[in-house]
Amino acid sequence: RKEVEQDPGPFNVPEGATVAFNCTYSNSASQSFFWYRQDCRKEPKLLMSVYSSGNEDGRFTAQLNRASQYISLLIRDSKLSDSATYLCVVNTGANNLFFGTGTRLTVIP
Amino acid sequence: AAGVIQSPRHLIKEKRETATLKCYPIPRHDTVYWYQQGPGQDPQFLISFYEKMQSDKGSIPDRFSAQQFSDYHSELNMSSLELGDSALYFCASSSDRAYEQYFGPGTRLTVT
């Protein structure tokens, strides 16, 4: 079983829509949580860290539920430029990151 | 702001050859990580270094080795290359082992 599980999608949504991605992680001792976005053939780029209290950055909101070992990302008012693969990433406390397989988002004009 | 630098960006090698990938972390970042991303796969952790010492090891083949130098740059050495080593190799750096990692643009290795 993978450390981090994500729905691979694809999600095809119209501009302006709200879309939510979810992921679960298996290691209850996991310490740090992140969402990265990756464009085709490019490097993963840190979108936001995820805190227990939840955090928001503009149109993006991330939530962490430690009891359910569940992480979410909400994107409001989707833009064409949001089209990418969104990677749920977990640090278990060891010196490396575990990536989900990514959820592909396409925002349609 | 300065980002992680990787070189070369593209590399073509033949089977059984060797390759060296270089990574220059963000200034003042003391930790470097190497990841391998195959086609259609998520990045897989290979190895990391903190303050020039190996700190964690993932799915790195024995044919590969790496080190971090006194100026904090890192090199990944790959020997006896196989077709299956063709992938994107990312280096990431962080200023704290538990927190955000920032990725370089990657080196695309093709083994023929």
PDB file of C-alpha atoms in Angstrom:
ATOM      1  CA  ARG A   1       0.000   0.000   0.000  1.00  0.00           C
ATOM      2  CA  LYS A   2       1.336   3.431  -0.892  1.00  0.00           C
ATOM      3  CA  GLU A   3       2.138   5.900   1.862  1.00  0.00           C
ATOM      4  CA  VAL A   4      -0.069   8.503   0.194  1.00  0.00           C
ATOM      5  CA  GLU A   5      -3.185   7.754  -1.834  1.00  0.00           C
ATOM      6  CA  GLN A   6      -4.844  10.202  -4.189  1.00  0.00           C
ATOM      7  CA  ASP A   7      -7.636  10.068  -6.726  1.00  0.00           C
ATOM      8  CA  PRO A   8      -5.717  10.402 -10.006  1.00  0.00           C
ATOM      9  CA  GLY A   9      -8.622  12.106 -11.752  1.00  0.00           C
ATOM     10  CA  PRO A  10      -8.650  13.587 -14.286  1.00  0.00           C
ATOM     11  CA  PHE A  11     -10.803  16.462 -13.140  1.00  0.00           C
ATOM     12  CA  ASN A  12     -12.098  18.605 -15.996  1.00  0.00           C
ATOM     13  CA  VAL A  13     -13.809  21.729 -14.714  1.00  0.00           C
ATOM     14  CA  PRO A  14     -14.979  24.984 -16.317  1.00  0.00           C
ATOM     15  CA  GLU A  15     -13.329  28.269 -15.512  1.00  0.00           C
ATOM     16  CA  GLY A  16     -14.688  29.766 -12.310  1.00  0.00           C
ATOM     17  CA  ALA A  17     -15.625  26.417 -10.813  1.00  0.00           C
ATOM     18  CA  THR A  18     -14.657  25.219  -7.357  1.00  0.00           C
ATOM     19  CA  VAL A  19     -12.815  21.921  -7.212  1.00  0.00           C
ATOM     20  CA  ALA A  20     -11.640  19.816  -4.278  1.00  0.00           C
ATOM     21  CA  PHE A  21      -8.908  17.204  -4.095  1.00  0.00           C
ATOM     22  CA  ASN A  22      -8.457  14.718  -1.316  1.00  0.00           C
ATOM     23  CA  CYS A  23      -5.755  12.380  -0.197  1.00  0.00           C
ATOM     24  CA  THR A  24      -5.116   9.957   2.628  1.00  0.00           C
ATOM     25  CA  TYR A  25      -1.860   8.908   4.231  1.00  0.00           C
ATOM     26  CA  SER A  26      -1.050   5.676   5.992  1.00  0.00           C
ATOM     27  CA  ASN A  27       1.588   6.634   8.556  1.00  0.00           C
ATOM     28  CA  SER A  28      -0.047   8.112  11.622  1.00  0.00           C
ATOM     29  CA  ALA A  29       3.332   9.457  12.739  1.00  0.00           C
ATOM     30  CA  SER A  30       3.540  11.728   9.689  1.00  0.00           C
ATOM     31  CA  GLN A  31       4.623  15.194  10.684  1.00  0.00           C
ATOM     32  CA  SER A  32       4.447  17.590   7.769  1.00  0.00           C
ATOM     33  CA  PHE A  33       2.014  17.860   4.899  1.00  0.00           C
ATOM     34  CA  PHE A  34       2.155  19.740   1.636  1.00  0.00           C
ATOM     35  CA  TRP A  35       0.456  20.288  -1.668  1.00  0.00           C
ATOM     36  CA  TYR A  36       2.727  20.636  -4.693  1.00  0.00           C
ATOM     37  CA  ARG A  37       1.705  21.318  -8.273  1.00  0.00           C
ATOM     38  CA  GLN A  38       3.550  19.877 -11.215  1.00  0.00           C
ATOM     39  CA  ASP A  39       3.218  20.957 -14.794  1.00  0.00           C
ATOM     40  CA  CYS A  40       4.041  18.510 -17.558  1.00  0.00           C
ATOM     41  CA  ARG A  41       7.777  17.655 -17.609  1.00  0.00           C
ATOM     42  CA  LYS A  42       8.536  20.327 -15.016  1.00  0.00           C
ATOM     43  CA  GLU A  43       9.596  20.171 -11.395  1.00  0.00           C
ATOM     44  CA  PRO A  44       7.115  19.947  -8.506  1.00  0.00           C
ATOM     45  CA  LYS A  45       6.476  23.421  -7.100  1.00  0.00           C
ATOM     46  CA  LEU A  46       5.395  23.952  -3.529  1.00  0.00           C
ATOM     47  CA  LEU A  47       1.849  25.262  -3.484  1.00  0.00           C
ATOM     48  CA  MET A  48       1.290  25.330   0.244  1.00  0.00           C
ATOM     49  CA  SER A  49       2.055  23.619   3.494  1.00  0.00           C
ATOM     50  CA  VAL A  50      -0.919  22.145   5.333  1.00  0.00           C
ATOM     51  CA  TYR A  51      -1.452  22.834   9.014  1.00  0.00           C
ATOM     52  CA  SER A  52      -3.796  21.227  11.514  1.00  0.00           C
ATOM     53  CA  SER A  53      -5.714  24.458  11.846  1.00  0.00           C
ATOM     54  CA  GLY A  54      -6.218  24.658   8.113  1.00  0.00           C
ATOM     55  CA  ASN A  55      -4.766  27.407   6.001  1.00  0.00           C
ATOM     56  CA  GLU A  56      -5.756  29.583   3.102  1.00  0.00           C
ATOM     57  CA  ASP A  57      -3.739  31.318   0.422  1.00  0.00           C
ATOM     58  CA  GLY A  58      -5.886  33.335  -1.924  1.00  0.00           C
ATOM     59  CA  ARG A  59      -8.125  30.964  -3.853  1.00  0.00           C
ATOM     60  CA  PHE A  60      -6.527  27.903  -2.282  1.00  0.00           C
ATOM     61  CA  THR A  61      -7.558  26.330   1.021  1.00  0.00           C
ATOM     62  CA  ALA A  62      -5.894  23.302   2.588  1.00  0.00           C
ATOM     63  CA  GLN A  63      -7.228  21.203   5.430  1.00  0.00           C
ATOM     64  CA  LEU A  64      -5.674  18.451   7.523  1.00  0.00           C
ATOM     65  CA  ASN A  65      -7.591  15.900   9.559  1.00  0.00           C
ATOM     66  CA  ARG A  66      -5.065  13.965  11.625  1.00  0.00           C
ATOM     67  CA  ALA A  67      -7.665  11.660  13.160  1.00  0.00           C
ATOM     68  CA  SER A  68      -8.788  10.473   9.728  1.00  0.00           C
ATOM     69  CA  GLN A  69      -5.335  10.877   8.173  1.00  0.00           C
ATOM     70  CA  TYR A  70      -6.879  12.935   5.442  1.00  0.00           C
ATOM     71  CA  ILE A  71      -5.720  16.043   3.576  1.00  0.00           C
ATOM     72  CA  SER A  72      -7.724  18.218   1.239  1.00  0.00           C
ATOM     73  CA  LEU A  73      -7.160  21.072  -1.176  1.00  0.00           C
ATOM     74  CA  LEU A  74      -9.928  23.374  -2.346  1.00  0.00           C
ATOM     75  CA  ILE A  75      -9.481  25.642  -5.346  1.00  0.00           C
ATOM     76  CA  ARG A  76     -12.049  28.377  -5.812  1.00  0.00           C
ATOM     77  CA  ASP A  77     -12.733  30.374  -8.974  1.00  0.00           C
ATOM     78  CA  SER A  78     -10.566  28.081 -11.114  1.00  0.00           C
ATOM     79  CA  LYS A  79      -8.326  29.714 -13.699  1.00  0.00           C
ATOM     80  CA  LEU A  80      -6.941  28.218 -16.887  1.00  0.00           C
ATOM     81  CA  SER A  81      -3.495  28.541 -15.330  1.00  0.00           C
ATOM     82  CA  ASP A  82      -4.531  26.175 -12.537  1.00  0.00           C
ATOM     83  CA  SER A  83      -4.383  23.276 -14.998  1.00  0.00           C
ATOM     84  CA  ALA A  84      -1.676  20.975 -13.651  1.00  0.00           C
ATOM     85  CA  THR A  85      -1.141  17.845 -11.608  1.00  0.00           C
ATOM     86  CA  TYR A  86      -1.582  18.373  -7.875  1.00  0.00           C
ATOM     87  CA  LEU A  87       0.578  16.230  -5.648  1.00  0.00           C
ATOM     88  CA  CYS A  88      -0.273  15.441  -2.060  1.00  0.00           C
ATOM     89  CA  VAL A  89       2.994  15.098  -0.162  1.00  0.00           C
ATOM     90  CA  VAL A  90       3.771  13.825   3.319  1.00  0.00           C
ATOM     91  CA  ASN A  91       6.899  13.903   5.443  1.00  0.00           C
ATOM     92  CA  THR A  92       6.884  11.040   7.921  1.00  0.00           C
ATOM     93  CA  GLY A  93       9.671  12.518   9.998  1.00  0.00           C
ATOM     94  CA  ALA A  94      12.344  10.717   8.059  1.00  0.00           C
ATOM     95  CA  ASN A  95      14.411  12.906   5.829  1.00  0.00           C
ATOM     96  CA  ASN A  96      12.360  12.526   2.672  1.00  0.00           C
ATOM     97  CA  LEU A  97       8.957  13.155   1.169  1.00  0.00           C
ATOM     98  CA  PHE A  98       6.330  10.649   0.107  1.00  0.00           C
ATOM     99  CA  PHE A  99       4.312  11.698  -2.908  1.00  0.00           C
ATOM    100  CA  GLY A 100       0.864  10.697  -3.970  1.00  0.00           C
ATOM    101  CA  THR A 101       0.451   9.786  -7.602  1.00  0.00           C
ATOM    102  CA  GLY A 102      -1.085  13.196  -8.246  1.00  0.00           C
ATOM    103  CA  THR A 103      -4.487  14.430  -9.365  1.00  0.00           C
ATOM    104  CA  ARG A 104      -4.668  15.883 -12.832  1.00  0.00           C
ATOM    105  CA  LEU A 105      -6.758  19.040 -13.196  1.00  0.00           C
ATOM    106  CA  THR A 106      -7.775  20.605 -16.488  1.00  0.00           C
ATOM    107  CA  VAL A 107      -9.640  23.904 -16.382  1.00  0.00           C
ATOM    108  CA  ILE A 108     -11.704  24.385 -19.516  1.00  0.00           C
ATOM    109  CA  PRO A 109     -12.478  27.813 -21.015  1.00  0.00           C
TER     110      PRO A 109
ATOM    111  CA  ALA B   1      14.963  34.651  -5.549  1.00  0.00           C
ATOM    112  CA  ALA B   2      17.661  32.087  -6.226  1.00  0.00           C
ATOM    113  CA  GLY B   3      16.418  28.584  -6.923  1.00  0.00           C
ATOM    114  CA  VAL B   4      17.930  25.146  -7.001  1.00  0.00           C
ATOM    115  CA  ILE B   5      20.215  24.699  -9.969  1.00  0.00           C
ATOM    116  CA  GLN B   6      20.751  21.365 -11.665  1.00  0.00           C
ATOM    117  CA  SER B   7      23.110  20.429 -14.434  1.00  0.00           C
ATOM    118  CA  PRO B   8      23.046  19.173 -17.020  1.00  0.00           C
ATOM    119  CA  ARG B   9      19.385  19.655 -17.918  1.00  0.00           C
ATOM    120  CA  HIS B  10      19.475  16.848 -20.450  1.00  0.00           C
ATOM    121  CA  LEU B  11      21.809  13.886 -20.728  1.00  0.00           C
ATOM    122  CA  ILE B  12      21.929  11.007 -23.160  1.00  0.00           C
ATOM    123  CA  LYS B  13      24.024   7.979 -22.274  1.00  0.00           C
ATOM    124  CA  GLU B  14      24.386   4.450 -23.524  1.00  0.00           C
ATOM    125  CA  LYS B  15      23.859   1.315 -21.486  1.00  0.00           C
ATOM    126  CA  ARG B  16      26.704   0.502 -19.119  1.00  0.00           C
ATOM    127  CA  GLU B  17      28.049   4.063 -19.220  1.00  0.00           C
ATOM    128  CA  THR B  18      28.352   6.339 -16.202  1.00  0.00           C
ATOM    129  CA  ALA B  19      26.711   9.694 -15.521  1.00  0.00           C
ATOM    130  CA  THR B  20      27.174  12.465 -12.976  1.00  0.00           C
ATOM    131  CA  LEU B  21      24.360  14.842 -12.103  1.00  0.00           C
ATOM    132  CA  LYS B  22      25.012  18.033 -10.190  1.00  0.00           C
ATOM    133  CA  CYS B  23      22.836  20.028  -7.853  1.00  0.00           C
ATOM    134  CA  TYR B  24      23.388  23.475  -6.353  1.00  0.00           C
ATOM    135  CA  PRO B  25      20.952  24.145  -3.512  1.00  0.00           C
ATOM    136  CA  ILE B  26      19.318  27.430  -2.658  1.00  0.00           C
ATOM    137  CA  PRO B  27      21.864  29.584  -0.748  1.00  0.00           C
ATOM    138  CA  ARG B  28      21.894  28.850   2.987  1.00  0.00           C
ATOM    139  CA  HIS B  29      19.985  25.603   2.514  1.00  0.00           C
ATOM    140  CA  ASP B  30      21.871  22.826   4.280  1.00  0.00           C
ATOM    141  CA  THR B  31      19.898  19.775   3.163  1.00  0.00           C
ATOM    142  CA  VAL B  32      19.791  18.255  -0.298  1.00  0.00           C
ATOM    143  CA  TYR B  33      17.516  15.496  -1.564  1.00  0.00           C
ATOM    144  CA  TRP B  34      17.553  13.459  -4.764  1.00  0.00           C
ATOM    145  CA  TYR B  35      14.418  12.057  -6.404  1.00  0.00           C
ATOM    146  CA  GLN B  36      13.805   9.957  -9.481  1.00  0.00           C
ATOM    147  CA  GLN B  37      10.607  10.356 -11.503  1.00  0.00           C
ATOM    148  CA  GLY B  38       9.886   7.808 -14.200  1.00  0.00           C
ATOM    149  CA  PRO B  39       7.361   8.451 -16.984  1.00  0.00           C
ATOM    150  CA  GLY B  40       3.864   8.715 -15.526  1.00  0.00           C
ATOM    151  CA  GLN B  41       5.178   8.073 -12.013  1.00  0.00           C
ATOM    152  CA  ASP B  42       5.394  10.188  -8.895  1.00  0.00           C
ATOM    153  CA  PRO B  43       8.828  11.213  -7.640  1.00  0.00           C
ATOM    154  CA  GLN B  44      10.624   8.512  -5.672  1.00  0.00           C
ATOM    155  CA  PHE B  45      13.104   9.464  -2.990  1.00  0.00           C
ATOM    156  CA  LEU B  46      16.670   8.269  -3.545  1.00  0.00           C
ATOM    157  CA  ILE B  47      18.942   9.803  -0.936  1.00  0.00           C
ATOM    158  CA  SER B  48      19.490  12.938   1.132  1.00  0.00           C
ATOM    159  CA  PHE B  49      22.297  14.820   2.815  1.00  0.00           C
ATOM    160  CA  TYR B  50      22.359  17.168   5.764  1.00  0.00           C
ATOM    161  CA  GLU B  51      25.451  19.218   6.476  1.00  0.00           C
ATOM    162  CA  LYS B  52      27.491  17.077   4.066  1.00  0.00           C
ATOM    163  CA  MET B  53      26.556  13.801   5.741  1.00  0.00           C
ATOM    164  CA  GLN B  54      24.154  11.246   4.316  1.00  0.00           C
ATOM    165  CA  SER B  55      21.016  11.488   6.384  1.00  0.00           C
ATOM    166  CA  ASP B  56      18.512   9.149   4.763  1.00  0.00           C
ATOM    167  CA  LYS B  57      18.454   6.562   2.029  1.00  0.00           C
ATOM    168  CA  GLY B  58      15.514   5.526  -0.097  1.00  0.00           C
ATOM    169  CA  SER B  59      15.233   3.382  -3.182  1.00  0.00           C
ATOM    170  CA  ILE B  60      18.676   4.188  -4.532  1.00  0.00           C
ATOM    171  CA  PRO B  61      20.297   1.332  -6.464  1.00  0.00           C
ATOM    172  CA  ASP B  62      23.729   0.154  -5.365  1.00  0.00           C
ATOM    173  CA  ARG B  63      25.040   1.315  -8.753  1.00  0.00           C
ATOM    174  CA  PHE B  64      24.329   4.889  -7.696  1.00  0.00           C
ATOM    175  CA  SER B  65      26.191   6.953  -5.152  1.00  0.00           C
ATOM    176  CA  ALA B  66      26.024  10.547  -4.051  1.00  0.00           C
ATOM    177  CA  GLN B  67      27.753  13.047  -1.857  1.00  0.00           C
ATOM    178  CA  GLN B  68      27.447  16.594  -0.631  1.00  0.00           C
ATOM    179  CA  PHE B  69      30.487  18.836  -0.781  1.00  0.00           C
ATOM    180  CA  SER B  70      31.800  21.575   1.492  1.00  0.00           C
ATOM    181  CA  ASP B  71      29.996  24.248  -0.560  1.00  0.00           C
ATOM    182  CA  TYR B  72      26.758  22.224  -0.093  1.00  0.00           C
ATOM    183  CA  HIS B  73      26.417  21.274  -3.716  1.00  0.00           C
ATOM    184  CA  SER B  74      25.704  17.614  -4.352  1.00  0.00           C
ATOM    185  CA  GLU B  75      26.506  15.122  -7.074  1.00  0.00           C
ATOM    186  CA  LEU B  76      24.688  11.925  -7.970  1.00  0.00           C
ATOM    187  CA  ASN B  77      26.952   9.384  -9.624  1.00  0.00           C
ATOM    188  CA  MET B  78      25.339   6.663 -11.661  1.00  0.00           C
ATOM    189  CA  SER B  79      27.284   3.720 -13.040  1.00  0.00           C
ATOM    190  CA  SER B  80      26.484   0.725 -15.257  1.00  0.00           C
ATOM    191  CA  LEU B  81      23.478   2.586 -16.580  1.00  0.00           C
ATOM    192  CA  GLU B  82      20.438   0.560 -17.577  1.00  0.00           C
ATOM    193  CA  LEU B  83      17.542   1.419 -19.867  1.00  0.00           C
ATOM    194  CA  GLY B  84      15.290   1.589 -16.807  1.00  0.00           C
ATOM    195  CA  ASP B  85      17.367   4.435 -15.380  1.00  0.00           C
ATOM    196  CA  SER B  86      15.872   6.755 -17.986  1.00  0.00           C
ATOM    197  CA  ALA B  87      13.926   9.279 -15.937  1.00  0.00           C
ATOM    198  CA  LEU B  88      13.779  12.804 -14.620  1.00  0.00           C
ATOM    199  CA  TYR B  89      16.131  13.283 -11.684  1.00  0.00           C
ATOM    200  CA  PHE B  90      15.186  16.076  -9.338  1.00  0.00           C
ATOM    201  CA  CYS B  91      17.245  17.643  -6.642  1.00  0.00           C
ATOM    202  CA  ALA B  92      15.513  19.524  -3.847  1.00  0.00           C
ATOM    203  CA  SER B  93      16.851  21.572  -0.984  1.00  0.00           C
ATOM    204  CA  SER B  94      15.572  22.799   2.345  1.00  0.00           C
ATOM    205  CA  SER B  95      16.810  24.824   5.263  1.00  0.00           C
ATOM    206  CA  ASP B  96      15.212  22.525   7.803  1.00  0.00           C
ATOM    207  CA  ARG B  97      14.986  18.766   7.435  1.00  0.00           C
ATOM    208  CA  ALA B  98      11.359  18.666   8.462  1.00  0.00           C
ATOM    209  CA  TYR B  99       9.916  21.387   6.304  1.00  0.00           C
ATOM    210  CA  GLU B 100       9.424  22.657   2.824  1.00  0.00           C
ATOM    211  CA  GLN B 101      11.569  21.301   0.034  1.00  0.00           C
ATOM    212  CA  TYR B 102      12.180  23.303  -3.110  1.00  0.00           C
ATOM    213  CA  PHE B 103      12.868  21.439  -6.305  1.00  0.00           C
ATOM    214  CA  GLY B 104      15.285  22.152  -9.098  1.00  0.00           C
ATOM    215  CA  PRO B 105      14.255  21.933 -12.759  1.00  0.00           C
ATOM    216  CA  GLY B 106      15.551  18.373 -13.027  1.00  0.00           C
ATOM    217  CA  THR B 107      17.935  16.491 -15.256  1.00  0.00           C
ATOM    218  CA  ARG B 108      16.327  14.375 -17.938  1.00  0.00           C
ATOM    219  CA  LEU B 109      18.452  11.268 -18.384  1.00  0.00           C
ATOM    220  CA  THR B 110      17.925   9.075 -21.409  1.00  0.00           C
ATOM    221  CA  VAL B 111      19.748   5.759 -21.570  1.00  0.00           C
ATOM    222  CA  THR B 112      19.897   4.164 -25.016  1.00  0.00           C
TER     223      THR B 112
END
